[in-house]
C-alpha positions as a printed Julia matrix, in Angstrom:
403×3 Matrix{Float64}:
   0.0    0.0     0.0
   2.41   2.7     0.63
   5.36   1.66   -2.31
   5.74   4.75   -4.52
   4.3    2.92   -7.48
   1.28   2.83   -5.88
   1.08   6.41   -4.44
   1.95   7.66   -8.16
  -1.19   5.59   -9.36
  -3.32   7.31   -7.23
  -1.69  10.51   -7.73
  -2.61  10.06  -11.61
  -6.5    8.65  -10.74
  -6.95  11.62   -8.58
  -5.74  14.29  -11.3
  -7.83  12.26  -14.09
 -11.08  12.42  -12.51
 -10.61  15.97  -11.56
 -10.03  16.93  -14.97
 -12.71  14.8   -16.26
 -14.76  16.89  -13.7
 -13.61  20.15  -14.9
 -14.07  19.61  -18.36
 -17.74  18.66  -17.92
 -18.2   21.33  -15.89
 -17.35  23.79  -18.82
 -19.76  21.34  -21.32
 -22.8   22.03  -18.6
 -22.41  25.42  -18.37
 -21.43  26.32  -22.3
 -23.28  23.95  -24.03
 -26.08  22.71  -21.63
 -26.77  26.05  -20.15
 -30.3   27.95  -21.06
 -29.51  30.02  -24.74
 -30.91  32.91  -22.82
 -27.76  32.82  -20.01
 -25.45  31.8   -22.78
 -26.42  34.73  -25.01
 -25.25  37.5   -22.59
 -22.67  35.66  -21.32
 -21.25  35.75  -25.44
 -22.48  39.25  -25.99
 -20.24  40.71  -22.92
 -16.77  39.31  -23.98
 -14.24  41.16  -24.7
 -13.77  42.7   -28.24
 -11.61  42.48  -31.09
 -13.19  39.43  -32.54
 -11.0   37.59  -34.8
 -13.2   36.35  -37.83
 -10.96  34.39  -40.09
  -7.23  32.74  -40.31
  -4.99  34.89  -42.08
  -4.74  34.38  -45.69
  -8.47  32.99  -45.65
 -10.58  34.61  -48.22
 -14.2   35.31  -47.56
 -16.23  34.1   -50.57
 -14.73  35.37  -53.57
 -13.05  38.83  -51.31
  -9.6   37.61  -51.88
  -9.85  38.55  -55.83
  -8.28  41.76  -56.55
 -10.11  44.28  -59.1
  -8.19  46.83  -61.64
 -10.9   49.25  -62.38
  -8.91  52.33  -62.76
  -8.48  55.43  -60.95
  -6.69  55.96  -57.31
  -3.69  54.54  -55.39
  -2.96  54.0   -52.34
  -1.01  57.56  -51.8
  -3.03  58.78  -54.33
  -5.61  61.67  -54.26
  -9.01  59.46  -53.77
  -8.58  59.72  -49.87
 -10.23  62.1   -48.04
  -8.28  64.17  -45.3
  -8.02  61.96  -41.84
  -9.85  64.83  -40.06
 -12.99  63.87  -41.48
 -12.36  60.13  -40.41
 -15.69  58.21  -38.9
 -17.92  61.07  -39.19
 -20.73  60.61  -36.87
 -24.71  59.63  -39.07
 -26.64  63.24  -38.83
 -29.26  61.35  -37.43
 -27.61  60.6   -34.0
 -25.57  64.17  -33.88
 -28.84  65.57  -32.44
 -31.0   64.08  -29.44
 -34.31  62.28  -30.1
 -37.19  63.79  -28.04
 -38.69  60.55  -28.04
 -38.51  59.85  -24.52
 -38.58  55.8   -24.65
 -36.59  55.5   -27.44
 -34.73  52.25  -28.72
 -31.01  54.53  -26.6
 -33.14  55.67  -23.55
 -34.62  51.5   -22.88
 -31.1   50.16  -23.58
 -29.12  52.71  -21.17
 -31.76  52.36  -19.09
 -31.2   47.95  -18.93
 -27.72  46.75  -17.29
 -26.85  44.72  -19.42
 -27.61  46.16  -22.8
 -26.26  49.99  -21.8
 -23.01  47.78  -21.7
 -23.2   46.21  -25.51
 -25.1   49.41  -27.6
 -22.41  51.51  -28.96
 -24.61  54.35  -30.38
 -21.53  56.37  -31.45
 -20.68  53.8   -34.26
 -21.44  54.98  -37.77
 -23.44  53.15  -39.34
 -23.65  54.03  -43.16
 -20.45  54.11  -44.78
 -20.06  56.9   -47.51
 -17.85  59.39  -49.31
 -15.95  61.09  -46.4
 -14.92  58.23  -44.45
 -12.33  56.84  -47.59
  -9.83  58.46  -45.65
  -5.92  56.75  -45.51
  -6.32  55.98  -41.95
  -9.48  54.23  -42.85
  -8.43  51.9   -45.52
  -4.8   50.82  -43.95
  -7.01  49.77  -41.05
  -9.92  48.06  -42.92
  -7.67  46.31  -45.6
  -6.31  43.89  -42.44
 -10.0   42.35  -42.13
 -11.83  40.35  -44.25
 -14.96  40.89  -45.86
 -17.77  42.12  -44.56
 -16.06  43.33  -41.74
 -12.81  45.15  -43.97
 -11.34  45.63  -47.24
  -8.78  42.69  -47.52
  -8.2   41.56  -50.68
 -10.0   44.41  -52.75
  -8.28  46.74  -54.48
  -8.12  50.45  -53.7
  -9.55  50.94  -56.88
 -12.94  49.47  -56.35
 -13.68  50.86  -53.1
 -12.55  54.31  -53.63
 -14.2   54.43  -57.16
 -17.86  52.97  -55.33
 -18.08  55.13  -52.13
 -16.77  58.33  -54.23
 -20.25  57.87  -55.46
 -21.47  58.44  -52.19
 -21.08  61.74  -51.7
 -24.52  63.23  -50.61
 -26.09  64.43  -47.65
 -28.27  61.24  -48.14
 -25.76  58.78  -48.12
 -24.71  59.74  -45.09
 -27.62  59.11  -42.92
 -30.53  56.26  -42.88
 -33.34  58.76  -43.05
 -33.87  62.46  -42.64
 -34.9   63.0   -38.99
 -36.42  66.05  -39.74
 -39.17  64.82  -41.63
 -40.43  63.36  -38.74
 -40.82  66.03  -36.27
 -42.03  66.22  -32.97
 -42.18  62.92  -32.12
 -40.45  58.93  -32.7
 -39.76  57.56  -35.66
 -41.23  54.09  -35.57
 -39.94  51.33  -38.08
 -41.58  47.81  -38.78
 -39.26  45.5   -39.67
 -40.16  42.49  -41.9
 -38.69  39.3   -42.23
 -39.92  36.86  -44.23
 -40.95  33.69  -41.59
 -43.88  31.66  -41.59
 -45.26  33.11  -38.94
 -46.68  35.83  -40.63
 -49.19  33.55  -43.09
 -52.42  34.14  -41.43
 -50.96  36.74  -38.76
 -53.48  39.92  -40.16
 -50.63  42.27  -39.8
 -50.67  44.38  -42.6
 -52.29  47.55  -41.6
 -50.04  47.37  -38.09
 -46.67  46.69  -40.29
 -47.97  49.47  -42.85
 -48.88  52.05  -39.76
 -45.0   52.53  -38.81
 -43.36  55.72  -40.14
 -40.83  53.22  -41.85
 -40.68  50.02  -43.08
 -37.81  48.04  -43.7
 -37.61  44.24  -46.11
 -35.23  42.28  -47.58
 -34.34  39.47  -49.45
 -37.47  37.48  -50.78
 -40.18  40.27  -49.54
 -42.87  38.76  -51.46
 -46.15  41.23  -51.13
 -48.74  40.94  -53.55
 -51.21  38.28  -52.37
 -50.02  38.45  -48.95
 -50.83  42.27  -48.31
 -53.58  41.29  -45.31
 -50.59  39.63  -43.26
 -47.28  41.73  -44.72
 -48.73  45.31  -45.59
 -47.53  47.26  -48.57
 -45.0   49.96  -47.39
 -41.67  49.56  -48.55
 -38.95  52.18  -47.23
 -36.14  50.6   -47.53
 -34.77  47.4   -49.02
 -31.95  45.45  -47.5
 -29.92  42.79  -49.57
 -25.91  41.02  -50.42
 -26.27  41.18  -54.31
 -25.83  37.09  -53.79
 -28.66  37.47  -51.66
 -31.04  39.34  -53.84
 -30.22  37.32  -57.19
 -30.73  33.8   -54.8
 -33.97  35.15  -53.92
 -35.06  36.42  -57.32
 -34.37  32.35  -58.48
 -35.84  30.4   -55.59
 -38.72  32.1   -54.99
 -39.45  33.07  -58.21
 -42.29  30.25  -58.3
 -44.09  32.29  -54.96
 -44.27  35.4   -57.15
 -41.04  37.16  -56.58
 -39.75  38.55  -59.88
 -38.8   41.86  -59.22
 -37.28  43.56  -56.05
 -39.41  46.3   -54.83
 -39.36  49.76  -56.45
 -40.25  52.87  -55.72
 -39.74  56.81  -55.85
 -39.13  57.1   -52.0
 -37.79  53.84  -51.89
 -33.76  53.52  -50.71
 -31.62  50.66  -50.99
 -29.57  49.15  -48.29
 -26.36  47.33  -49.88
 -24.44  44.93  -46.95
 -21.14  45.01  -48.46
 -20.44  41.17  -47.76
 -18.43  40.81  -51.38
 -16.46  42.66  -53.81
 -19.4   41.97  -55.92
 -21.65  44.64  -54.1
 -18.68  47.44  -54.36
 -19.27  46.79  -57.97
 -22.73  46.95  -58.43
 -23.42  49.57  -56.64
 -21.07  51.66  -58.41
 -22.82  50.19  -61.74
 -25.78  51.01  -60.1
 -25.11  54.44  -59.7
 -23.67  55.27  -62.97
 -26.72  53.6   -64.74
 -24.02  51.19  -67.08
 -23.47  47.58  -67.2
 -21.1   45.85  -64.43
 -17.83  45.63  -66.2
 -16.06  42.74  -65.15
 -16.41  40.32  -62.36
 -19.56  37.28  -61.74
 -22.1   39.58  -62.61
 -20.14  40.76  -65.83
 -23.01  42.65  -68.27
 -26.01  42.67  -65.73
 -27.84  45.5   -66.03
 -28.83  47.2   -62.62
 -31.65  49.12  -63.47
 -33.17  45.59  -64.08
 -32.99  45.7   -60.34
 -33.11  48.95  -59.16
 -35.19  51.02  -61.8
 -33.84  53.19  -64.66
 -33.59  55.99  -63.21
 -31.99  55.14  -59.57
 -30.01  58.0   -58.58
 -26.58  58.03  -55.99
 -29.38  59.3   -53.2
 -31.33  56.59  -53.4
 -28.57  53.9   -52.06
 -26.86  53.4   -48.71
 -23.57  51.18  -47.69
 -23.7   49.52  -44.25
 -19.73  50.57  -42.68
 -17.67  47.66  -42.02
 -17.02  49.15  -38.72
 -20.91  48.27  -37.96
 -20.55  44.75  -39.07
 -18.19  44.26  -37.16
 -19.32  45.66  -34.12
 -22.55  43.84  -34.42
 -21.06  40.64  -34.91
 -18.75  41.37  -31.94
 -20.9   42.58  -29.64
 -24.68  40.91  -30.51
 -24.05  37.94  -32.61
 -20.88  36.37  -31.05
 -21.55  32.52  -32.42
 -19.96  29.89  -31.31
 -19.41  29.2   -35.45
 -16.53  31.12  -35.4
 -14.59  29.13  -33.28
 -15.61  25.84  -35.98
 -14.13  24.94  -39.4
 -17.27  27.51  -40.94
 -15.79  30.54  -39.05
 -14.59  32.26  -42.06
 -17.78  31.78  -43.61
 -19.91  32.89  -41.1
 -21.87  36.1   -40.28
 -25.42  37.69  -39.47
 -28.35  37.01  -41.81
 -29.42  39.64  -43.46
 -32.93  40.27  -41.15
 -30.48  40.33  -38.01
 -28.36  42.96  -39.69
 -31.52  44.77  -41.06
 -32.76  44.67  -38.01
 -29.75  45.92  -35.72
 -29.63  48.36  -38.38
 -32.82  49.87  -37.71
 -32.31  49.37  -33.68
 -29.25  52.03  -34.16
 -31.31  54.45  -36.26
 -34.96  54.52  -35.29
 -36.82  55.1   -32.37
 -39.33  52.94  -31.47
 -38.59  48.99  -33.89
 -40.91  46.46  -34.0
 -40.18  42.92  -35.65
 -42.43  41.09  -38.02
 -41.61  37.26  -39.52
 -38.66  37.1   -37.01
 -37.55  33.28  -35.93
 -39.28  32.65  -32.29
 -39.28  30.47  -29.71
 -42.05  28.37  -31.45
 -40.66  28.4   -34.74
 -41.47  24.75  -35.8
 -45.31  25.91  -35.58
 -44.44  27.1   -38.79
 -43.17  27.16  -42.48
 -39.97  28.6   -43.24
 -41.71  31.79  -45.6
 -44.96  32.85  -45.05
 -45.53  32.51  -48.76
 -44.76  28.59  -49.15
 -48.31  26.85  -50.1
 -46.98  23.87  -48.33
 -45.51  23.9   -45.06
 -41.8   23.9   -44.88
 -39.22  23.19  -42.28
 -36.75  26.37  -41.17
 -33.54  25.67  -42.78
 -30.2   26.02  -41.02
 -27.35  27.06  -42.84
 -23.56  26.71  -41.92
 -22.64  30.53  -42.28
 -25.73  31.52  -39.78
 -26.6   31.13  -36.36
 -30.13  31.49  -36.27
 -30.96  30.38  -32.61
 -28.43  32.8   -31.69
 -30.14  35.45  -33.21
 -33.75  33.5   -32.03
 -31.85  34.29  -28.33
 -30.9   37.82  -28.96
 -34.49  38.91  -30.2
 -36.1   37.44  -27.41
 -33.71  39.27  -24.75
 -34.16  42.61  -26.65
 -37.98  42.04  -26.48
 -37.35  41.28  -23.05
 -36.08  44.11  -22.46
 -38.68  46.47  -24.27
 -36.3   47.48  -26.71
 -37.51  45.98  -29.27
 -41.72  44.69  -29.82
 -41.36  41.11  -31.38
 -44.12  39.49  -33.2
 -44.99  36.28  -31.71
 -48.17  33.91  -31.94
């Protein structure tokens, strides 16, 4: 009993079933803990968030473009004073006195991740030197590495108006809070009679396969503002062709929100703008105004800022994806960042065709004859986002449809 062999057996027994202990300890409270704990646990750690392995291109960002114009110590950047100009919108208080900022100061745990001070839009005046040596280290959608000077200077030279500076004009709203419906496009909203409460909101934001007509009782009509990746919007324009979705939405008030997630969407937007045919790249001769109307004007188009992206990755949509052989490929659907979008612009946001709690109640789009299953992809963390809306509704920062 007490030779050393023996002693060092037990020694080894004793340290094997403590760290056998330990590491189900960290499995119970990671992975078997509530998704409501584990959300704010993920949403308070500490920034920078590293997205990708260096050298690993994100989609089709590592290709470099050569479509004239600018350098790198050229005369396309604007002076560094004018770096990460503040949006108009947020330079002057809202007298809306429960506003999306007052409830989330106001909750201790959210006054800690909101960073209303983060521009949201990117435009003209932010292609500063500073700016792009920074940006050019991430990946896309949260940088510039692996584009060419060229094609982002060229694109957001283009957006050089008071308009593409700021979401809305605040001032058109006066004397009150500017309320914005969000719609996704979930199941939940076949049946749901929400189309005059969706269509009552100062603002209205869609994206991706927003399929109205036919579905106006339960989806409304208004359509402020569309949000879309060109990959995105062409995706949708094929697979749900068959539920009536041939054309994005147009209109003369109507803006477009472009989520710069690929080189792709530096390029079309700039096509987009000039009213010509993309000149080189996967969408090589599409016409834009096939898309965005002939006669879509500089004003009518806003850039989310990779700063934002990354922030609201970072701070609201931490997934555990990142840390998995997808992590280069992941980020925020588009309805999470159209959402989050509006959260840091509006004043009062309520969500429509969200995931819920209750999700397998229904089809994946509330336009599907037949009911389908929600599909989860790789590069999306849907439950995640499931969590966060259902903490910010929680919190009455945000009203989330539910049934």
């Amino acid at each position: 009993m007490g030779s050393p062999h023996w002693k060092r057996l037990c020694l080894l027994l004793l340290a094997g079933l403590t760290s056998s202990l330990l590491l189900y300890s960290h499995y119970h409270a990671t992975v078997e803990a509530p998704t409501s704990q584990r959300i704010i646990a993920s949403l308070l750690q500490a920034e920078p968030l590293v997205l990708a392995p260096s050298g690993t291109p994100h989609g089709a960002g590592s290709r470099r473009w050569a479509l004239g114009g600018g350098s790198e110590g050229g005369n396309s950047f604007k002076p560094s004073a004018e770096l990460e100009e503040q949006e108009a919108s947020r330079k002057q208080p809202s007298p809306c006195l429960h506003s999306v900022m007052a409830r989330a100061k106001a909750d201790p745990k959210f006054r800690e991740i909101f960073r209303f001070n983060t521009p949201v839009l990117m435009w003209d005046q932010h292609f500063t030197l500073e700016t792009w040596n920074r940006l050019k280290t991430r990946h896309v959608p949260y940088g510039w590495k692996g584009l060419s000077v060229a094609v982002v200077g060229s694109t957001l030279q283009l957006l050089n108006a008071s308009a593409n500076r700021q979401l809305f004009d605040r001032a058109a709203f006066p004397g009150g809070c500017v309320r914005c419906a969000v719609v996704g496009n979930g199941g939940i909203l076949n049946g749901s009679r929400q189309g005059k409460a969706i269509d009552s909101h100062h603002l209205v934001f869609r994206l991706n396969g927003a399929v109205i007509k036919g579905f106006e009782e339960d989806v409304g009509t208004k359509v402020s503002f569309y949000g879309f990746t060109v990959n995105t919007m062409k995706n949708s324009l094929i697979s749900y062709q068959e539920y009536g979705f041939t054309q994005i939405p147009q209109g003369k008030d109507l803006k477009y929100i472009f989520i710069p997630s690929d080189v792709r969407d530096y390029v079309m937007l700039k096509s987009a703008i000039q009213g010509s045919p993309v000149p080189e790249g996967s969408d090589k001769g599409d016409q834009p105004q096939k898309y965005f109307g002939p006669e879509a004007s500089a004003e009518k188009f806003k850039m989310l800022h990779p700063d934002f992206l990354q922030y609201l990755t970072a701070r609201f949509l931490r997934s555990e994806i990142l840390n998995t052989q997808y992590g280069s490929l992941y980020m925020p659907s588009t309805g999470a960042l159209m959402l989050l979008t509006a959260l840091h612009t509006c004043d009062q946001v309520s969500a429509y065709g969200f995931i819920t709690a209750n999700y397998e109640q229904f089809s994946d789009h509330y336009y599907e004859v037949e009911k389908k299953p929600l599909v989860f992809y790789a590069n999306h963390d849907m439950m995640l986002e499931a969590a966060l809306w259902r903490s910010l509704h929680r919190a009455g920062i945000i009203t989330l449809y539910q049934r």
